[in-house]
Short mmCIF file of C-alpha atoms in Angstrom, two decimals:
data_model
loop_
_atom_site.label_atom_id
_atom_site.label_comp_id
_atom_site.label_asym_id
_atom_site.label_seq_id
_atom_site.Cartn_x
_atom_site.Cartn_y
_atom_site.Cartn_z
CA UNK G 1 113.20 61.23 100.06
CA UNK G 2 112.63 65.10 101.35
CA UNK G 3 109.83 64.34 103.47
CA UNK G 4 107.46 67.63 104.14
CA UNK G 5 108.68 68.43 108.02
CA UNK G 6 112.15 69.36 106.05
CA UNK G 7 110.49 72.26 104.08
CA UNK G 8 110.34 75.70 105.49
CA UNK G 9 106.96 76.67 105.91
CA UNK G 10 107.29 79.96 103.86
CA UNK G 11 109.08 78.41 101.18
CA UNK G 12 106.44 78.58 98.38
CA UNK G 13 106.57 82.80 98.28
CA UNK G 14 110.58 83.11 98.52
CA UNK G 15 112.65 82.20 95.61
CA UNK G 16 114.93 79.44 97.30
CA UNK G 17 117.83 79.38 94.76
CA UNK G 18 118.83 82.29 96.19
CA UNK G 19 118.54 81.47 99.97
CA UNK G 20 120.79 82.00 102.36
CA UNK G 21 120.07 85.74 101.72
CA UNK G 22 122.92 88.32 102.06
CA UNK G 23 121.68 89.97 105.14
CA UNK G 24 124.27 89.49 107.63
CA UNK G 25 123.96 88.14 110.80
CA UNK G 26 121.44 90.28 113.53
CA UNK G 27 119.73 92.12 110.56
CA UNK G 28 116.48 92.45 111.22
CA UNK G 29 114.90 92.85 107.31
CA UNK G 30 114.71 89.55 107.33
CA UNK G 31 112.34 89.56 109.98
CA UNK G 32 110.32 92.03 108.28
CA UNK G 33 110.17 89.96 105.74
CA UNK G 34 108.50 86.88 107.53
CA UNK G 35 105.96 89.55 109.15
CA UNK G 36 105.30 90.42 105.15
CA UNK G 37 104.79 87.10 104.57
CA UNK G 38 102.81 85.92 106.92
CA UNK G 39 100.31 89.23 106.42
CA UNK G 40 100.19 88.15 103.17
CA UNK G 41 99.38 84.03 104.01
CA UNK G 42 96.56 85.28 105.78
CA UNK G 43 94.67 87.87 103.69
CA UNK G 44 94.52 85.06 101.44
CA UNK G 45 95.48 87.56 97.90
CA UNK G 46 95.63 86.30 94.89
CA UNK G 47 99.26 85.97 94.47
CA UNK G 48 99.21 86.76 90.55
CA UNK G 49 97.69 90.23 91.91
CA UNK G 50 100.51 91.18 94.18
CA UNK G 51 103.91 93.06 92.75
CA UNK G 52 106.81 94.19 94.95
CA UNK G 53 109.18 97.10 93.86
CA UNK G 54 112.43 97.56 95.76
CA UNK G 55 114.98 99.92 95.31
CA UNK G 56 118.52 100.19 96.26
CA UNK G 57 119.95 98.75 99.44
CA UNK G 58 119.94 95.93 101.73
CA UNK G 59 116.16 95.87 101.75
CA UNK G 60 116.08 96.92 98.48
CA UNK G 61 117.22 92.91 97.90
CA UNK G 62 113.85 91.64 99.08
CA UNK G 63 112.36 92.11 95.20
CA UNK G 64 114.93 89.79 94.58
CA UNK G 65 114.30 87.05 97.27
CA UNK G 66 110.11 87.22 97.47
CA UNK G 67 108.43 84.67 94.81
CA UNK G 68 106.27 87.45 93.48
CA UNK G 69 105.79 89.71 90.25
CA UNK G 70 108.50 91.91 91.56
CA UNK G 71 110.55 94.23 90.37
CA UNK G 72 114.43 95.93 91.60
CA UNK G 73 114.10 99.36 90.43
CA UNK G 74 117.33 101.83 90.54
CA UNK G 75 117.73 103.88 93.39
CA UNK G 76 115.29 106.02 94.62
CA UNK G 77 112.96 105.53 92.15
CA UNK G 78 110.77 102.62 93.46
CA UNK G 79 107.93 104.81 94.09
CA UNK G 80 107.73 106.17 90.37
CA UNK G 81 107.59 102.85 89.35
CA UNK G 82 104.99 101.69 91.57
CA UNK G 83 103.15 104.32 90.71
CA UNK G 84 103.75 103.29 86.96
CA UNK G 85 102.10 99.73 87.54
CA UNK G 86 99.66 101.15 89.44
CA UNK G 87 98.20 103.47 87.05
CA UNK G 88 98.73 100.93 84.07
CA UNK G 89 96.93 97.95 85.93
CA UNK G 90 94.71 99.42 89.29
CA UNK G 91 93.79 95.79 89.93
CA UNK G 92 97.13 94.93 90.99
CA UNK G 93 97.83 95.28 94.84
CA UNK G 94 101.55 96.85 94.32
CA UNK G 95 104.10 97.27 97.39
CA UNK G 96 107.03 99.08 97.79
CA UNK G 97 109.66 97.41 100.31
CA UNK G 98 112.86 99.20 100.46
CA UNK G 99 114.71 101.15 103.26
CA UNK G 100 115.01 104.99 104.43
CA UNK G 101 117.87 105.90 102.27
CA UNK G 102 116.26 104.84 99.36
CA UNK G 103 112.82 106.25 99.98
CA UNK G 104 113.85 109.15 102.63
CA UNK G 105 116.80 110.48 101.25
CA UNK G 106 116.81 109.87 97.26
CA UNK G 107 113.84 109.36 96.59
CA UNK G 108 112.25 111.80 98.95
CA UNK G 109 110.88 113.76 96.65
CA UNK G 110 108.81 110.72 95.27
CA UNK G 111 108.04 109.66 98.78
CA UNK G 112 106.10 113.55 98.91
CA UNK G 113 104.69 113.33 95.84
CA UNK G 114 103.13 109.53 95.86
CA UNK G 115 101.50 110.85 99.21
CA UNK G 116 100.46 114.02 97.95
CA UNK G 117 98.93 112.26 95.09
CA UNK G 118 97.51 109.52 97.29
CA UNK G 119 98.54 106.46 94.82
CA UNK G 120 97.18 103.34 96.04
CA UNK G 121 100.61 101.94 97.27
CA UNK G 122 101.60 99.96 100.58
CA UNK G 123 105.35 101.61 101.26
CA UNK G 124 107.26 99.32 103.76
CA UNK G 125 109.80 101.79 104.69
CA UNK G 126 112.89 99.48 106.76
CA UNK G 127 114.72 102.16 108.96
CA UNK G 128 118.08 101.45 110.14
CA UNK G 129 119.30 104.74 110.51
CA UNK G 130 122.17 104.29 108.31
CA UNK G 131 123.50 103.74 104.93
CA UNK G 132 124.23 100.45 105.38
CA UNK G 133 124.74 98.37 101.69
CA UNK G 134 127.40 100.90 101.02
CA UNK G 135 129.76 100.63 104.14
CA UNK G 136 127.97 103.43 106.57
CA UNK G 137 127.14 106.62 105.03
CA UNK G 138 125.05 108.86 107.01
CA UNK G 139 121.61 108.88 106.06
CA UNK G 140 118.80 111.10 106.08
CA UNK G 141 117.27 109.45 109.28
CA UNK G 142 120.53 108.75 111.60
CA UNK G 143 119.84 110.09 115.14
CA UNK G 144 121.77 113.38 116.24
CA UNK G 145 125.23 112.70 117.78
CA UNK G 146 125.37 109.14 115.95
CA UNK G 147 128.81 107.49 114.35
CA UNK G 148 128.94 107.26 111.14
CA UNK G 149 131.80 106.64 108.52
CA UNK G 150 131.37 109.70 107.37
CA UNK G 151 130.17 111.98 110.33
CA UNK G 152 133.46 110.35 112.85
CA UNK G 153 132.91 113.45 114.86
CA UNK G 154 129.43 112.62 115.60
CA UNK G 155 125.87 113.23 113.00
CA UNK G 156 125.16 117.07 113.27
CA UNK G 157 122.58 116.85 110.70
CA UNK G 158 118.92 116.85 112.23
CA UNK G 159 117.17 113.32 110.88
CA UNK G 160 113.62 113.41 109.28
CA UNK G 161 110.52 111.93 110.96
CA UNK G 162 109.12 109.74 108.86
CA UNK G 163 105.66 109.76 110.23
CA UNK G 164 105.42 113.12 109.96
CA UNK G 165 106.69 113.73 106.97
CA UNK G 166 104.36 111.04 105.32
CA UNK G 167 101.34 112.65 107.50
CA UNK G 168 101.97 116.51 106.47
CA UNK G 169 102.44 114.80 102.48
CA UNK G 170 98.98 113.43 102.91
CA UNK G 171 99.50 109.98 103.81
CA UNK G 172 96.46 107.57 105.02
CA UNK G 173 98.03 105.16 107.14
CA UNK G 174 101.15 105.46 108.90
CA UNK G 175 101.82 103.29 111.07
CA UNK G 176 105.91 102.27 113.13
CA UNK G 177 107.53 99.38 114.88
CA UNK G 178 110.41 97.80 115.49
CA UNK G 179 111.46 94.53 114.21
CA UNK G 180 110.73 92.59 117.39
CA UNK G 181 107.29 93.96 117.29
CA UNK G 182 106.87 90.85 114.76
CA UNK G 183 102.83 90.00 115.69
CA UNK G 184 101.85 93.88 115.53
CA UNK G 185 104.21 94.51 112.74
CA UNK G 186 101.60 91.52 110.81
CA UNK G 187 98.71 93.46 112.24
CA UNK G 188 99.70 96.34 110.69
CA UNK G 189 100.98 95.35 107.30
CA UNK G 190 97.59 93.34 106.94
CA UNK G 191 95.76 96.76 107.66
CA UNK G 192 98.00 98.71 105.62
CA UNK G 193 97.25 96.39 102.56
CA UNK G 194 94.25 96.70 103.27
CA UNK G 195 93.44 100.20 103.87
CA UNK G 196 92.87 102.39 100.31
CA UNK G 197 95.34 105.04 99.39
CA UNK G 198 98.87 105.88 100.40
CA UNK G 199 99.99 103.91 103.72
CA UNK G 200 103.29 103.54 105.22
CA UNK G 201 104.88 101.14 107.75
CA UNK G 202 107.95 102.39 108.95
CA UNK G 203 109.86 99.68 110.81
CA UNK G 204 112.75 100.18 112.33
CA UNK G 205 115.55 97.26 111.99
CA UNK G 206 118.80 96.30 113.91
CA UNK G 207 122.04 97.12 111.51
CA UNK G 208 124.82 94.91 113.31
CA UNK G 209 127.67 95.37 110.65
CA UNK G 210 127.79 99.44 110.51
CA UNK G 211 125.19 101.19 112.65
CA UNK G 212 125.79 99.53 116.14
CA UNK G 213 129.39 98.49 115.50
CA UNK G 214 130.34 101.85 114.41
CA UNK G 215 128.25 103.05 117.91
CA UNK G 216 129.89 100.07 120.16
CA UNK G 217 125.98 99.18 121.03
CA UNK G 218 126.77 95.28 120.43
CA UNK G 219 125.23 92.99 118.00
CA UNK G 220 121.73 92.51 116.48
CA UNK G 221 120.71 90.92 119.58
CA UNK G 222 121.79 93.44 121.63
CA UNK G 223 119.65 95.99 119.36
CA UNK G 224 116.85 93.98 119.67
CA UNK G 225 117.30 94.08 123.45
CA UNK G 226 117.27 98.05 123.74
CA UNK G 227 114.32 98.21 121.46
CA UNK G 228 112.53 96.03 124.21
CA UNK G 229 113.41 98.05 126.71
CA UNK G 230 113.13 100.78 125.84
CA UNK G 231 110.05 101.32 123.22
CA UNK G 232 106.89 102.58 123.99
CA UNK G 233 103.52 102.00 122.76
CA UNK G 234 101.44 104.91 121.90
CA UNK G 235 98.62 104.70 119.49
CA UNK G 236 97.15 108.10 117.93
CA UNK G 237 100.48 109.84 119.31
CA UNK G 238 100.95 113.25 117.29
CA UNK G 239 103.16 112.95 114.52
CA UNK G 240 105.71 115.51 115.64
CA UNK G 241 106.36 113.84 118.79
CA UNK G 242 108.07 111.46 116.92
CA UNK G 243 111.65 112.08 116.67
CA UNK G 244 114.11 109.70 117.60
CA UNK G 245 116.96 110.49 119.41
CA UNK G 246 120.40 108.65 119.58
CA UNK G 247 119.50 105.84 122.49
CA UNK G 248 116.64 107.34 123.95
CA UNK G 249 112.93 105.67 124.08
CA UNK G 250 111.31 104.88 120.55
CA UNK G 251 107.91 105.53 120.29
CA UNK G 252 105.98 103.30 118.27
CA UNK G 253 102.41 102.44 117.41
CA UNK G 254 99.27 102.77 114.26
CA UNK G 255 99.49 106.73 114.16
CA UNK G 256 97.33 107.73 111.32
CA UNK G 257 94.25 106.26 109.90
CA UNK G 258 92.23 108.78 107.70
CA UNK G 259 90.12 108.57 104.47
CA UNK G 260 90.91 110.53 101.56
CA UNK G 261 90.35 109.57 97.68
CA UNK G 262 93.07 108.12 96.09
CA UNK G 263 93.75 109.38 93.03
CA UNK G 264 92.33 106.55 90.86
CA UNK G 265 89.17 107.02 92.54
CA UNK G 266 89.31 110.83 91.66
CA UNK G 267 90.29 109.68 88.22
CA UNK G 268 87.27 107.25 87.66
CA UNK G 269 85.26 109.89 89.15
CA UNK G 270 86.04 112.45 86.55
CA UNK G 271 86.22 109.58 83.77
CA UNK G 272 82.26 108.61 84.91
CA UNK G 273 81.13 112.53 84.45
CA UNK G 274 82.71 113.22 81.36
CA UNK G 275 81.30 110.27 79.60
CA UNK G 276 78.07 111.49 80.83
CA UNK G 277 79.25 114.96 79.48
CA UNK G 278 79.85 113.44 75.98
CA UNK G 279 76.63 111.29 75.67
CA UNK G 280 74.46 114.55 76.11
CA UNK G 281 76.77 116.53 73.31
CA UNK G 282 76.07 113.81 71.05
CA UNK G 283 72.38 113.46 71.72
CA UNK B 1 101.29 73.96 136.56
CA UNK B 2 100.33 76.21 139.28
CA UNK B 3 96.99 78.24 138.85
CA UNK B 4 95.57 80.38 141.34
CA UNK B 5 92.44 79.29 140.67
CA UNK B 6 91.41 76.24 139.24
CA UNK B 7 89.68 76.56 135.41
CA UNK B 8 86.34 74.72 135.35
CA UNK B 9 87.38 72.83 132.48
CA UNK B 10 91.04 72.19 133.10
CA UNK B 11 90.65 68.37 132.46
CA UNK B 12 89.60 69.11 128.57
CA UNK B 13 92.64 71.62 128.34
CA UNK B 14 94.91 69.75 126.29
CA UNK B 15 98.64 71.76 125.76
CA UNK B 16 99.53 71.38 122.33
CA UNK B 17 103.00 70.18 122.41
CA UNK B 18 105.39 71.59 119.42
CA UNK B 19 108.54 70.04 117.72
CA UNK B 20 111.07 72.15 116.71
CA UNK B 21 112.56 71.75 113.26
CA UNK B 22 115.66 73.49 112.81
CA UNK B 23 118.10 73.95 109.37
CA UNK B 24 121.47 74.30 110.66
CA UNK B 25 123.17 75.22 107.86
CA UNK B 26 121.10 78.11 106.83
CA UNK B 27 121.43 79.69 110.27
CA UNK B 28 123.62 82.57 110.83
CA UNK B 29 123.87 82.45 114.63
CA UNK B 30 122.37 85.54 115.46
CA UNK B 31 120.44 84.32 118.50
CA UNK B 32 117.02 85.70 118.21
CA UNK B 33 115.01 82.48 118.61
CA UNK B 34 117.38 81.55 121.61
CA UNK B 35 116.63 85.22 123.63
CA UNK B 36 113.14 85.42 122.59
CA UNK B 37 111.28 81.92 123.28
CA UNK B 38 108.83 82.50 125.80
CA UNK B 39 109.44 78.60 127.37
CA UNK B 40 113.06 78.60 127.30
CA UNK B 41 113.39 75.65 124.64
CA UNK B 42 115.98 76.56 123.01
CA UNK B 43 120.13 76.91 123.52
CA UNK B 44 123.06 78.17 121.47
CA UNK B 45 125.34 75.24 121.02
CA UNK B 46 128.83 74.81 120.52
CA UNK B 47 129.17 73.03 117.36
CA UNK B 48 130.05 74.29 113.82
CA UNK B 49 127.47 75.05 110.83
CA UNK B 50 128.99 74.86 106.91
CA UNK B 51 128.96 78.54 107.35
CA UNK B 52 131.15 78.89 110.54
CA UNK B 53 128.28 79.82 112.91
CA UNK B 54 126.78 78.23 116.04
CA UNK B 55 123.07 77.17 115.12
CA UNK B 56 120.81 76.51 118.36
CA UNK B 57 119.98 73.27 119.60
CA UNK B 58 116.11 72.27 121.45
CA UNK B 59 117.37 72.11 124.88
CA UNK B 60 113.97 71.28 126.49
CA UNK B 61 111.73 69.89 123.43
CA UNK B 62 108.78 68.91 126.05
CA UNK B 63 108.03 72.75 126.78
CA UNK B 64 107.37 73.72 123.09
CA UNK B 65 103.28 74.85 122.44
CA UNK B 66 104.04 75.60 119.34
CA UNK B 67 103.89 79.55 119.68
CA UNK B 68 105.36 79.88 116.69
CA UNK B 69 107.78 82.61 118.02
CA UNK B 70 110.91 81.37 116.60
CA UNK B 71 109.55 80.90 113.37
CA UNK B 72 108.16 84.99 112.93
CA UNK B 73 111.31 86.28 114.71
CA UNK B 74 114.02 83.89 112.77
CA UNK B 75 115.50 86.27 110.10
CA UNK B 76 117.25 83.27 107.88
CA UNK B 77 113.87 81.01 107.60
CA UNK B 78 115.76 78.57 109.83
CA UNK B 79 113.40 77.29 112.45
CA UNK B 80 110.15 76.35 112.38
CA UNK B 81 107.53 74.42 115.03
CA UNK B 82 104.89 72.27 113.87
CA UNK B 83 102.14 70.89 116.16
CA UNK B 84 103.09 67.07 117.28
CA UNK B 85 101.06 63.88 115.21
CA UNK B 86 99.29 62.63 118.24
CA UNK B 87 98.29 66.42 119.06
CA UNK B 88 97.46 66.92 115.44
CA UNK B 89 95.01 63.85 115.96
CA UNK B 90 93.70 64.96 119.11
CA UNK B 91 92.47 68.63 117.48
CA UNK B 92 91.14 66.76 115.08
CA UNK B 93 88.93 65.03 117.03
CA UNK B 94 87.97 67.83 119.12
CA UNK B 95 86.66 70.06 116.27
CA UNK B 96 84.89 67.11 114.98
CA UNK B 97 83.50 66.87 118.49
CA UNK B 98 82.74 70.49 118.91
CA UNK B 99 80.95 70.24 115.38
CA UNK B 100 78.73 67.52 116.41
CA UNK B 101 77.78 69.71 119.96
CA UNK B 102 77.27 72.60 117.62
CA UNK B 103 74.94 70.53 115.54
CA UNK B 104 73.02 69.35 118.60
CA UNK B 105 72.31 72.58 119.71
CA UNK B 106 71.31 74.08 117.54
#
């Protein structure tokens, strides 16, 4: 007999024929995902209401392990289809979980536009400065001077700031921790979900197999070890103070927290006045 | 435990003692729980899981409160704490009993 005590507690929202996950060993998306979890557990949703698009990547795999309406889009284009459901059902409280190549790099241009746009979306943006699914490209957000496989002579490229690039795009919420933040992490995904419009929670994640190996910074543990050290709190910070550099301090905190309409609002709005419009034509 | 000062009501402050439950086969050995537990519970150990990796053992099960640390910070859904029987009773009866003061006042 399986008594209770042998069950996981989080086992009802993850689909557990496919657990153990891929995600090797120090990864800290899996982390991100119990903080997702456990936001979720205690807003209390309506389950049937919540849908999850991922992308490509390693966290583009968490569409595939979450019990939810979700949905593994190809790469890049998570946002797009988020929007999609969005738009088709606004009742639905739709996420977007997938990592900075995916949403930084490809589909950066999405990322813009869904913010410019102010879509009702939550994006959960996992940053391990790296391309790490396919062996340790560099990506879009790998610190200056950083190993890759393909920059062996060091990253020349400058890296994007996520916060400020969601912030000059328009977003409402943009919040960033690290993976060991796990209780503020919660905190913030529960406000992001929350909060009307476009909001983003950028978390930054150990990679043990490529980012640190390639680096010689040790293993996920290790990672998780400098982030303690060596990141600072700093609510309200300006946005363009918010570079990261390759070992230096991370600054992290809830950075943005506006109002703006979202564009069903602005649709509903318009929708409202012109059926006005048309009841006075045909009187 | 050594307090600087004394709490007024430190003989109605019951520590809720935890038990660790721990899947050894879905761990991957990467240690958080280990580093991170706040009361030093928990210990890599030397034996094998299915998967080839060293899952941790509860080296000092009497310190668990049942933080829940482990659980948040495990990235394999691994470990978990749940609050012990008797101390599940004993909550029990206080919120019963705070109820009934809560009654009586007001």
């Amino acid at each position: 007999m399986i008594k209770k005590e042998d069950h996981h507690p989080m086992e009802s929202l993850l689909r557990m024929d496919r657990i153990p996950h891929i995600w090797c060993p120090g990864c800290g998306i899996g982390t991100t995902v119990t903080a997702f979890i456990v936001a979720l557990e205690k807003l209390k949703l309506d389950f049937n209401k919540v849908c999850v698009v991922s992308g490509i990547g390693c966290t583009g795999r968490v569409a595939g392990y979450i019990n939810l309406d979700s949905f593994h889009t190809t790469h890049g284009r998570a946002i797009p289809f988020a929007t999609g459901i969005k738009l088709g059902n606004p009742e639905l409280k739709v996420v977007v979980f997938s990592g900075d190549g995916d949403l930084i790099s490809i589909g950066g241009n999405h990322f813009i536009h869904a913010a410019r746009r102010n879509i009702d979306l939550t994006v959960i943006c996992v940053n391990n400065f790296i391309y790490a699914m396919t062996g340790g490209q560099v990506a879009p957000t790998t610190p200056l001077t950083a190993y890759t496989t393909t920059s062996p002579y060091g990253n020349f490229e400058l890296p994007s700031n996520v916060p400020q690039l969601a912030e000059s795009a328009g977003a409402v919420y943009v919040a960033r921790w690290t993976a060991l933040h796990i209780r503020r992490l919660t905190n913030s995904i529960i406000e992001a979900l929350q909060k009307p419009g476009f909001s983003v929670v950028e978390v930054i994640s150990p990679c043990a197999m490529y980012y640190s190996r390639i680096n010689r910074l040790g293993d996920g543990i290790d990672m998780m070890k400098f982030y303690h050290e060596n990141s600072v709190i700093k609510h309200n910070e300006p946005t363009e103070n918010l570079d990261i550099d390759y070992q230096k301090e991370i600054i992290v905190g809830k950075f943005i927290n506006r109002e703006r309409p979202t564009f069903t609002d602005s649709y509903n709005d318009w929708l409202v006045t012109e059926k006005k419009a048309q009841s006075k034509s045909m009187i | 435990m050594n307090y600087k000062r004394i709490p007024y009501d430190i003989d109605k402050i019951k520590i809720p003692q935890g038990e660790i439950h721990i899947i050894k086969n879905r761990c991957k050995g990467c240690g958080f729980c280990v580093e991170y537990c706040p009361r030093d519970v928990l210990e890599m150990s030397d034996e094998f899981n299915a998967m080839g990796y060293h899952p941790p053992r509860v080296k000092n099960p009497e310190n668990c409160v049942n933080c829940g640390l482990c659980e948040m910070l495990c990235p394999d859904f691994a470990i978990w704490s749940t609050l012990k029987p008797d101390c599940r009773q004993a909550s029990k009866k206080k919120s019963a009993e705070d109820e009934k003061e809560a009654k009586i006042e007001s």
